[in-house]
PDB file of C-alpha atoms in Angstrom:
ATOM      1  CA  MET A   1     -20.018  -6.093 -14.207  1.00 48.00           C
ATOM      2  CA  LYS A   2     -17.877  -7.538 -16.939  1.00 48.00           C
ATOM      3  CA  SER A   3     -14.761  -5.402 -18.610  1.00 46.00           C
ATOM      4  CA  GLU A   4     -15.333  -3.821 -21.677  1.00 52.00           C
ATOM      5  CA  SER A   5     -12.585  -6.215 -23.402  1.00 62.00           C
ATOM      6  CA  GLU A   6      -9.767  -7.913 -23.127  1.00 87.00           C
ATOM      7  CA  PHE A   7      -6.375  -5.681 -22.031  1.00 94.00           C
ATOM      8  CA  GLY A   8      -3.006  -5.356 -20.481  1.00 95.00           C
ATOM      9  CA  GLY A   9       0.213  -4.133 -20.128  1.00 95.00           C
ATOM     10  CA  SER A  10       3.797  -4.555 -18.990  1.00 96.00           C
ATOM     11  CA  VAL A  11       5.718  -2.181 -16.979  1.00 96.00           C
ATOM     12  CA  SER A  12       9.283  -2.905 -15.961  1.00 96.00           C
ATOM     13  CA  VAL A  13      10.900  -1.724 -12.122  1.00 96.00           C
ATOM     14  CA  VAL A  14      14.419  -1.453 -11.423  1.00 94.00           C
ATOM     15  CA  GLY A  15      15.901  -2.759  -8.744  1.00 93.00           C
ATOM     16  CA  HIS A  16      17.016  -0.531  -4.970  1.00 90.00           C
ATOM     17  CA  GLY A  17      14.488   2.536  -6.223  1.00 88.00           C
ATOM     18  CA  PHE A  18      12.363   2.769  -3.195  1.00 90.00           C
ATOM     19  CA  GLU A  19      11.505   6.756  -3.945  1.00 89.00           C
ATOM     20  CA  HIS A  20       8.904   4.817  -7.234  1.00 91.00           C
ATOM     21  CA  ALA A  21       7.266   2.376  -4.629  1.00 93.00           C
ATOM     22  CA  GLY A  22       4.180   2.198  -5.331  1.00 94.00           C
ATOM     23  CA  ARG A  23       3.976   3.979  -9.143  1.00 94.00           C
ATOM     24  CA  VAL A  24       3.296   1.089 -11.101  1.00 96.00           C
ATOM     25  CA  SER A  25       0.250  -0.037  -9.211  1.00 96.00           C
ATOM     26  CA  ASN A  26      -0.968   3.423  -8.612  1.00 95.00           C
ATOM     27  CA  ASP A  27      -0.403   4.071 -12.901  1.00 95.00           C
ATOM     28  CA  ILE A  28      -2.231  -0.012 -13.485  1.00 97.00           C
ATOM     29  CA  LYS A  29      -5.228   1.009 -10.392  1.00 96.00           C
ATOM     30  CA  LYS A  30      -6.186   4.662 -12.609  1.00 96.00           C
ATOM     31  CA  THR A  31      -5.415   2.136 -15.947  1.00 96.00           C
ATOM     32  CA  LEU A  32      -8.060  -0.497 -13.884  1.00 96.00           C
ATOM     33  CA  LEU A  33     -10.566   2.379 -12.861  1.00 96.00           C
ATOM     34  CA  ALA A  34     -10.828   4.276 -16.120  1.00 96.00           C
ATOM     35  CA  LYS A  35     -11.813   1.003 -17.658  1.00 95.00           C
ATOM     36  CA  GLY A  36     -14.856   0.307 -15.294  1.00 95.00           C
ATOM     37  CA  ILE A  37     -12.949  -2.877 -13.153  1.00 95.00           C
ATOM     38  CA  PRO A  38     -15.177  -2.938 -10.032  1.00 95.00           C
ATOM     39  CA  GLU A  39     -12.976  -0.309  -6.968  1.00 94.00           C
ATOM     40  CA  GLY A  40     -12.804  -3.768  -5.027  1.00 95.00           C
ATOM     41  CA  ILE A  41     -11.781  -5.806  -7.299  1.00 97.00           C
ATOM     42  CA  VAL A  42      -9.134  -2.598  -8.303  1.00 97.00           C
ATOM     43  CA  ARG A  43      -8.267  -2.249  -4.721  1.00 96.00           C
ATOM     44  CA  ARG A  44      -7.385  -6.273  -4.606  1.00 97.00           C
ATOM     45  CA  VAL A  45      -4.925  -5.863  -8.000  1.00 98.00           C
ATOM     46  CA  SER A  46      -3.581  -2.856  -6.393  1.00 97.00           C
ATOM     47  CA  VAL A  47      -2.131  -5.068  -3.501  1.00 97.00           C
ATOM     48  CA  VAL A  48      -0.433  -7.684  -4.976  1.00 98.00           C
ATOM     49  CA  ILE A  49       0.917  -4.899  -7.284  1.00 98.00           C
ATOM     50  CA  PHE A  50       2.192  -2.768  -5.469  1.00 97.00           C
ATOM     51  CA  GLU A  51       3.592  -6.123  -2.980  1.00 97.00           C
ATOM     52  CA  VAL A  52       4.977  -7.325  -5.819  1.00 97.00           C
ATOM     53  CA  GLU A  53       7.009  -4.111  -6.915  1.00 97.00           C
ATOM     54  CA  VAL A  54       8.026  -4.012  -3.627  1.00 96.00           C
ATOM     55  CA  ASN A  55       9.937  -6.657  -4.086  1.00 96.00           C
ATOM     56  CA  ILE A  56      11.627  -6.266  -7.371  1.00 96.00           C
ATOM     57  CA  ILE A  57      12.713  -2.810  -5.802  1.00 96.00           C
ATOM     58  CA  SER A  58      14.178  -5.033  -3.021  1.00 95.00           C
ATOM     59  CA  TYR A  59      15.197  -8.191  -3.711  1.00 95.00           C
ATOM     60  CA  ALA A  60      15.733  -7.406  -7.758  1.00 95.00           C
ATOM     61  CA  GLU A  61      18.254  -5.901 -10.168  1.00 94.00           C
ATOM     62  CA  THR A  62      14.749  -5.513 -12.036  1.00 96.00           C
ATOM     63  CA  GLY A  63      12.688  -7.129 -13.260  1.00 97.00           C
ATOM     64  CA  ILE A  64       8.776  -7.055 -15.290  1.00 98.00           C
ATOM     65  CA  ILE A  65       5.326  -6.440 -14.438  1.00 98.00           C
ATOM     66  CA  LYS A  66       2.239  -7.645 -16.171  1.00 98.00           C
ATOM     67  CA  TYR A  67      -1.098  -7.567 -16.186  1.00 98.00           C
ATOM     68  CA  GLN A  68      -3.736  -8.970 -18.066  1.00 97.00           C
ATOM     69  CA  VAL A  69      -7.806  -8.266 -17.894  1.00 97.00           C
ATOM     70  CA  LEU A  70      -9.590 -10.744 -18.604  1.00 96.00           C
ATOM     71  CA  PRO A  71     -13.440 -10.845 -19.274  1.00 93.00           C
ATOM     72  CA  ASP A  72     -13.489 -13.103 -15.464  1.00 94.00           C
ATOM     73  CA  SER A  73     -10.904 -12.559 -14.415  1.00 96.00           C
ATOM     74  CA  ILE A  74      -7.292 -10.148 -14.229  1.00 97.00           C
ATOM     75  CA  ILE A  75      -4.149 -12.051 -13.870  1.00 98.00           C
ATOM     76  CA  ILE A  76      -0.874 -10.208 -12.865  1.00 98.00           C
ATOM     77  CA  GLU A  77       2.809 -11.632 -13.046  1.00 98.00           C
ATOM     78  CA  ALA A  78       5.592 -10.587 -11.539  1.00 98.00           C
ATOM     79  CA  THR A  79       9.640 -11.705 -13.032  1.00 98.00           C
ATOM     80  CA  ASP A  80      12.334 -10.615 -11.755  1.00 97.00           C
ATOM     81  CA  GLN A  81      16.419 -11.183 -12.103  1.00 96.00           C
ATOM     82  CA  GLY A  82      17.802 -11.353  -8.203  1.00 93.00           C
ATOM     83  CA  GLN A  83      18.264 -12.943  -5.463  1.00 94.00           C
ATOM     84  CA  GLY A  84      15.724 -15.642  -5.787  1.00 95.00           C
ATOM     85  CA  ILE A  85      14.616 -17.593  -2.774  1.00 96.00           C
ATOM     86  CA  ALA A  86      16.015 -20.753  -1.096  1.00 95.00           C
ATOM     87  CA  ASP A  87      13.099 -21.743   0.832  1.00 95.00           C
ATOM     88  CA  ILE A  88       9.410 -20.243  -0.679  1.00 95.00           C
ATOM     89  CA  GLU A  89       7.649 -22.682   1.498  1.00 94.00           C
ATOM     90  CA  LEU A  90       9.463 -20.270   5.110  1.00 95.00           C
ATOM     91  CA  ALA A  91       9.394 -17.675   2.554  1.00 95.00           C
ATOM     92  CA  GLN A  92       5.285 -17.837   2.140  1.00 93.00           C
ATOM     93  CA  GLN A  93       5.312 -17.598   6.346  1.00 93.00           C
ATOM     94  CA  GLU A  94       4.163 -13.940   7.724  1.00 93.00           C
ATOM     95  CA  GLY A  95       6.643 -13.353  10.312  1.00 93.00           C
ATOM     96  CA  TYR A  96       9.423 -15.163   8.104  1.00 94.00           C
ATOM     97  CA  SER A  97      12.151 -12.493   6.546  1.00 95.00           C
ATOM     98  CA  THR A  98      15.395 -12.166   4.772  1.00 94.00           C
ATOM     99  CA  ALA A  99      14.844  -8.228   4.548  1.00 94.00           C
ATOM    100  CA  ASP A 100      18.660  -6.367   5.757  1.00 94.00           C
ATOM    101  CA  ASP A 101      18.385  -2.824   6.994  1.00 93.00           C
ATOM    102  CA  LYS A 102      18.235  -0.582   4.717  1.00 91.00           C
ATOM    103  CA  ILE A 103      14.974  -3.066   3.886  1.00 93.00           C
ATOM    104  CA  ARG A 104      13.757  -2.105   7.239  1.00 93.00           C
ATOM    105  CA  GLU A 105      14.017   1.448   7.240  1.00 90.00           C
ATOM    106  CA  MET A 106      12.095   1.690   4.020  1.00 90.00           C
ATOM    107  CA  GLY A 107       8.769   0.911   6.634  1.00 90.00           C
ATOM    108  CA  PHE A 108       9.357  -3.119   4.537  1.00 93.00           C
ATOM    109  CA  GLY A 109      10.892  -6.206   5.380  1.00 92.00           C
ATOM    110  CA  ALA A 110       8.022  -7.634   8.132  1.00 92.00           C
ATOM    111  CA  GLY A 111       7.578 -10.614   6.011  1.00 93.00           C
ATOM    112  CA  MET A 112       4.271  -9.961   5.421  1.00 93.00           C
ATOM    113  CA  GLY A 113       4.360  -9.335   1.206  1.00 94.00           C
ATOM    114  CA  LEU A 114       3.820 -12.834  -0.655  1.00 95.00           C
ATOM    115  CA  SER A 115       1.286 -13.402   2.804  1.00 94.00           C
ATOM    116  CA  ASN A 116      -0.532 -10.006   1.867  1.00 95.00           C
ATOM    117  CA  ILE A 117      -0.597 -11.531  -1.999  1.00 97.00           C
ATOM    118  CA  LYS A 118      -1.651 -14.388  -1.452  1.00 96.00           C
ATOM    119  CA  LYS A 119      -4.228 -13.288   0.750  1.00 95.00           C
ATOM    120  CA  PHE A 120      -5.026 -10.710  -2.334  1.00 96.00           C
ATOM    121  CA  SER A 121      -5.057 -13.332  -4.581  1.00 97.00           C
ATOM    122  CA  ASP A 122      -7.934 -16.054  -5.947  1.00 97.00           C
ATOM    123  CA  VAL A 123      -4.561 -17.980  -7.202  1.00 97.00           C
ATOM    124  CA  PHE A 124      -1.046 -17.776  -5.718  1.00 97.00           C
ATOM    125  CA  GLU A 125       1.819 -19.443  -7.935  1.00 97.00           C
ATOM    126  CA  ILE A 126       5.526 -18.808  -7.109  1.00 97.00           C
ATOM    127  CA  LYS A 127       8.600 -20.054  -8.685  1.00 97.00           C
ATOM    128  CA  SER A 128      12.531 -19.259  -7.879  1.00 97.00           C
ATOM    129  CA  ASP A 129      15.841 -19.961  -8.884  1.00 96.00           C
ATOM    130  CA  VAL A 130      18.291 -19.176  -6.552  1.00 96.00           C
ATOM    131  CA  GLY A 131      20.761 -16.919  -8.554  1.00 95.00           C
ATOM    132  CA  LYS A 132      18.223 -16.275 -11.018  1.00 96.00           C
ATOM    133  CA  GLY A 133      15.081 -14.932 -10.229  1.00 96.00           C
ATOM    134  CA  THR A 134      11.901 -14.948  -8.706  1.00 97.00           C
ATOM    135  CA  TYR A 135       8.622 -15.397 -11.073  1.00 98.00           C
ATOM    136  CA  VAL A 136       4.894 -14.174  -9.258  1.00 98.00           C
ATOM    137  CA  ARG A 137       1.350 -15.766 -11.181  1.00 98.00           C
ATOM    138  CA  SER A 138      -1.741 -13.793  -9.135  1.00 98.00           C
ATOM    139  CA  VAL A 139      -5.169 -14.828 -10.864  1.00 98.00           C
ATOM    140  CA  ILE A 140      -7.962 -12.222  -9.153  1.00 98.00           C
ATOM    141  CA  ASN A 141     -11.538 -13.109  -9.805  1.00 97.00           C
ATOM    142  CA  ILE A 142     -13.785  -9.783 -11.014  1.00 93.00           C
ATOM    143  CA  ASP A 143     -16.732 -12.030  -9.698  1.00 79.00           C
ATOM    144  CA  GLY A 144     -14.501 -13.234  -6.850  1.00 59.00           C
ATOM    145  CA  LYS A 145     -15.834 -14.284  -3.089  1.00 57.00           C
ATOM    146  CA  LYS A 146     -13.217 -12.414  -1.508  1.00 59.00           C
ATOM    147  CA  ASP A 147     -14.295  -9.979  -0.329  1.00 53.00           C
ATOM    148  CA  HIS A 148     -11.784  -7.099   0.965  1.00 51.00           C
ATOM    149  CA  ARG A 149     -12.971  -3.491   2.123  1.00 44.00           C
ATOM    150  CA  GLY A 150      -9.678  -2.342   2.291  1.00 43.00           C
TER     151      GLY A 150
ATOM    152  CA  MET B   1     -16.629  13.535  10.232  1.00 94.00           C
ATOM    153  CA  ASN B   2     -14.494  15.578   7.955  1.00 97.00           C
ATOM    154  CA  LEU B   3     -10.443  15.246   8.877  1.00 98.00           C
ATOM    155  CA  ASP B   4     -10.325  19.455   9.769  1.00 97.00           C
ATOM    156  CA  PHE B   5     -12.703  17.999  12.315  1.00 97.00           C
ATOM    157  CA  PHE B   6      -9.888  16.140  13.534  1.00 98.00           C
ATOM    158  CA  VAL B   7      -7.149  19.316  12.581  1.00 98.00           C
ATOM    159  CA  GLU B   8      -9.284  21.440  15.201  1.00 97.00           C
ATOM    160  CA  LYS B   9      -9.786  19.270  18.129  1.00 97.00           C
ATOM    161  CA  LEU B  10      -6.877  17.658  18.121  1.00 97.00           C
ATOM    162  CA  GLU B  11      -4.248  20.708  17.117  1.00 97.00           C
ATOM    163  CA  LEU B  12      -2.845  18.936  14.575  1.00 98.00           C
ATOM    164  CA  GLN B  13      -0.283  20.636  12.319  1.00 98.00           C
ATOM    165  CA  CYS B  14      -1.442  19.794   8.875  1.00 98.00           C
ATOM    166  CA  LYS B  15       1.947  19.928   6.270  1.00 97.00           C
ATOM    167  CA  CYS B  16       0.348  19.608   2.683  1.00 97.00           C
ATOM    168  CA  CYS B  17      -3.196  19.303   0.589  1.00 97.00           C
ATOM    169  CA  TRP B  18      -5.348  21.682   2.848  1.00 96.00           C
ATOM    170  CA  GLU B  19      -8.222  21.303  -0.166  1.00 97.00           C
ATOM    171  CA  ASN B  20      -8.101  17.323   0.876  1.00 97.00           C
ATOM    172  CA  LEU B  21      -9.403  18.409   4.088  1.00 97.00           C
ATOM    173  CA  ARG B  22     -13.075  17.760   4.015  1.00 97.00           C
ATOM    174  CA  ARG B  23     -12.659  14.429   3.197  1.00 97.00           C
ATOM    175  CA  GLU B  24     -14.330  11.858   5.158  1.00 97.00           C
ATOM    176  CA  VAL B  25     -12.639   9.673   8.017  1.00 98.00           C
ATOM    177  CA  ALA B  26     -14.665   6.355   8.091  1.00 97.00           C
ATOM    178  CA  GLY B  27     -12.327   4.828  10.549  1.00 97.00           C
ATOM    179  CA  GLY B  28      -8.534   4.560  11.485  1.00 98.00           C
ATOM    180  CA  TYR B  29      -4.972   2.340  11.615  1.00 98.00           C
ATOM    181  CA  VAL B  30      -1.920   2.388  13.495  1.00 98.00           C
ATOM    182  CA  GLY B  31       1.102   0.889  12.343  1.00 97.00           C
ATOM    183  CA  ASP B  32       4.734   0.916  11.132  1.00 96.00           C
ATOM    184  CA  LEU B  33       4.825  -1.688   9.553  1.00 95.00           C
ATOM    185  CA  LEU B  34       4.159  -1.064   5.819  1.00 95.00           C
ATOM    186  CA  SER B  35       2.969  -4.469   4.925  1.00 94.00           C
ATOM    187  CA  ASP B  36       0.475  -4.936   7.991  1.00 95.00           C
ATOM    188  CA  VAL B  37      -0.716  -1.557   6.651  1.00 97.00           C
ATOM    189  CA  ILE B  38      -1.720  -2.486   4.217  1.00 96.00           C
ATOM    190  CA  ALA B  39      -3.170  -5.960   4.930  1.00 95.00           C
ATOM    191  CA  ASN B  40      -5.440  -3.994   7.168  1.00 96.00           C
ATOM    192  CA  SER B  41      -6.435  -0.663   7.054  1.00 97.00           C
ATOM    193  CA  ASN B  42      -9.106   0.080   4.407  1.00 97.00           C
ATOM    194  CA  SER B  43     -10.152   3.088   2.446  1.00 96.00           C
ATOM    195  CA  GLY B  44     -11.603   6.025   4.397  1.00 98.00           C
ATOM    196  CA  ASP B  45      -8.961   5.304   7.560  1.00 98.00           C
ATOM    197  CA  ILE B  46      -6.884   8.143   9.376  1.00 98.00           C
ATOM    198  CA  TRP B  47      -3.649   6.562   9.059  1.00 98.00           C
ATOM    199  CA  VAL B  48      -1.469   7.054  12.496  1.00 98.00           C
ATOM    200  CA  THR B  49       2.297   5.715  12.170  1.00 98.00           C
ATOM    201  CA  ARG B  50       6.089   7.485  13.141  1.00 97.00           C
ATOM    202  CA  GLN B  51       7.751   6.647   9.437  1.00 96.00           C
ATOM    203  CA  VAL B  52       7.763   9.847   7.789  1.00 96.00           C
ATOM    204  CA  HIS B  53       9.559   8.125   4.741  1.00 95.00           C
ATOM    205  CA  GLN B  54       8.039   8.831   1.057  1.00 95.00           C
ATOM    206  CA  ASN B  55       6.765   5.126   1.119  1.00 95.00           C
ATOM    207  CA  ILE B  56       4.347   6.243   3.971  1.00 97.00           C
ATOM    208  CA  VAL B  57       2.587   8.314   0.941  1.00 97.00           C
ATOM    209  CA  ALA B  58       2.341   5.232  -1.965  1.00 96.00           C
ATOM    210  CA  VAL B  59       1.303   3.357   0.960  1.00 97.00           C
ATOM    211  CA  ALA B  60      -2.022   5.746   1.786  1.00 98.00           C
ATOM    212  CA  THR B  61      -2.795   6.492  -1.891  1.00 97.00           C
ATOM    213  CA  LEU B  62      -3.088   2.425  -2.134  1.00 96.00           C
ATOM    214  CA  LYS B  63      -5.323   2.279   0.147  1.00 97.00           C
ATOM    215  CA  GLU B  64      -7.420   5.066   0.101  1.00 97.00           C
ATOM    216  CA  HIS B  65      -6.512   7.042   3.050  1.00 98.00           C
ATOM    217  CA  ALA B  66      -8.229   9.633   4.312  1.00 98.00           C
ATOM    218  CA  GLY B  67      -4.874  11.072   5.694  1.00 98.00           C
ATOM    219  CA  ILE B  68      -1.820  10.104   7.432  1.00 98.00           C
ATOM    220  CA  ILE B  69      -1.217  11.391  11.278  1.00 98.00           C
ATOM    221  CA  ILE B  70       2.666  11.543  12.461  1.00 98.00           C
ATOM    222  CA  ILE B  71       2.956  11.437  15.880  1.00 98.00           C
ATOM    223  CA  GLN B  72       5.687  12.256  18.296  1.00 97.00           C
ATOM    224  CA  GLY B  73       6.295  15.871  16.730  1.00 95.00           C
ATOM    225  CA  VAL B  74       8.013  14.157  14.416  1.00 96.00           C
ATOM    226  CA  GLN B  75       8.903  16.274  10.827  1.00 97.00           C
ATOM    227  CA  PRO B  76       8.126  14.338   7.003  1.00 96.00           C
ATOM    228  CA  GLU B  77      10.537  13.660   4.377  1.00 94.00           C
ATOM    229  CA  LYS B  78      10.964  16.723   2.252  1.00 96.00           C
ATOM    230  CA  GLU B  79      10.611  13.895  -0.153  1.00 96.00           C
ATOM    231  CA  THR B  80       7.202  12.844   1.549  1.00 97.00           C
ATOM    232  CA  ILE B  81       6.004  16.521   1.568  1.00 98.00           C
ATOM    233  CA  GLU B  82       6.110  17.150  -2.320  1.00 97.00           C
ATOM    234  CA  LYS B  83       5.248  13.630  -3.208  1.00 96.00           C
ATOM    235  CA  ALA B  84       1.613  13.833  -0.595  1.00 98.00           C
ATOM    236  CA  ALA B  85       0.852  16.918  -2.216  1.00 98.00           C
ATOM    237  CA  LYS B  86       1.218  15.652  -5.895  1.00 96.00           C
ATOM    238  CA  GLU B  87      -1.133  12.399  -4.499  1.00 96.00           C
ATOM    239  CA  GLY B  88      -3.330  14.916  -3.229  1.00 97.00           C
ATOM    240  CA  MET B  89      -3.302  12.782   0.766  1.00 98.00           C
ATOM    241  CA  PRO B  90      -2.741  15.220   3.815  1.00 98.00           C
ATOM    242  CA  ILE B  91      -0.204  14.436   6.389  1.00 98.00           C
ATOM    243  CA  MET B  92      -0.525  16.143   9.416  1.00 98.00           C
ATOM    244  CA  VAL B  93       1.706  16.324  12.542  1.00 98.00           C
ATOM    245  CA  SER B  94       0.678  15.656  16.521  1.00 98.00           C
ATOM    246  CA  SER B  95       3.617  16.024  19.160  1.00 98.00           C
ATOM    247  CA  LEU B  96       1.829  13.463  20.938  1.00 98.00           C
ATOM    248  CA  PRO B  97       2.626   9.644  21.368  1.00 98.00           C
ATOM    249  CA  ALA B  98       0.824   6.523  19.264  1.00 97.00           C
ATOM    250  CA  PHE B  99      -1.338   5.279  22.141  1.00 97.00           C
ATOM    251  CA  GLU B 100      -2.775   9.263  23.078  1.00 98.00           C
ATOM    252  CA  MET B 101      -3.551  10.247  19.723  1.00 98.00           C
ATOM    253  CA  VAL B 102      -5.516   7.427  18.796  1.00 98.00           C
ATOM    254  CA  GLY B 103      -7.484   7.353  22.113  1.00 98.00           C
ATOM    255  CA  LYS B 104      -7.854  10.666  21.450  1.00 98.00           C
ATOM    256  CA  ILE B 105      -8.772  10.242  17.879  1.00 98.00           C
ATOM    257  CA  TYR B 106     -11.535   7.031  18.805  1.00 97.00           C
ATOM    258  CA  ASN B 107     -12.835   8.999  21.892  1.00 97.00           C
ATOM    259  CA  LEU B 108     -13.557  12.075  19.125  1.00 96.00           C
ATOM    260  CA  MET B 109     -15.086   8.892  17.120  1.00 95.00           C
ATOM    261  CA  HIS B 110     -17.038   7.318  19.005  1.00 92.00           C
ATOM    262  CA  SER B 111     -18.962  10.027  21.193  1.00 85.00           C
ATOM    263  CA  THR B 112     -20.298  11.943  18.801  1.00 61.00           C
TER     264      THR B 112
END
């Protein structure tokens, strides 16, 4: 199934606002479903957006999440102005975390965020400058072979 | 098997969204690490957790869970119930610990 036309959007996220976690992903999820994107694809996009949203809230002062729906794929880009990641390889290892107590009290900080984004993406890219911020790009193919029932 | 079946059999205290207790339960998941629940639970699951803050509603909504069961008789925060009511996500409380709760749910799901 193909989307009716190319479209997208951009949302800014403010750091530390745990009470709003999930709002961006929930809004975009509703938009994508309304546009007729298949449910399985929307679920994967929602997970990726949720995790980048939580990362911005946890580690940055502010950030922007952009998504673009193309005929064959959905591209998600998150750019934040935050503390950045010193060792990107290590940060992608499941279980590695730099989360503080506040983040852990919120149920996050298990060291699974980046690996979840990778798991639910077809293409995953990350760049980071310590003290400046982090950029994450995820591509999900609309007719992708990865199948996550959840 | 609907949520209201579990509410009755397990004497769960429902905190909100009674109108959604007819939801079909497809399976279950237990966990307190939100990213683990995000990675491994499925839509239609009944989620058993000890977490009480409002992020559980965000995760359950994201994963399209049937509902959330909070264990050990712990009460959800006020903001959690408000958010759940807004999202239509039923929250139920049990006095049992997770191991017993999950065992009972598993038996009910696999005995009929």
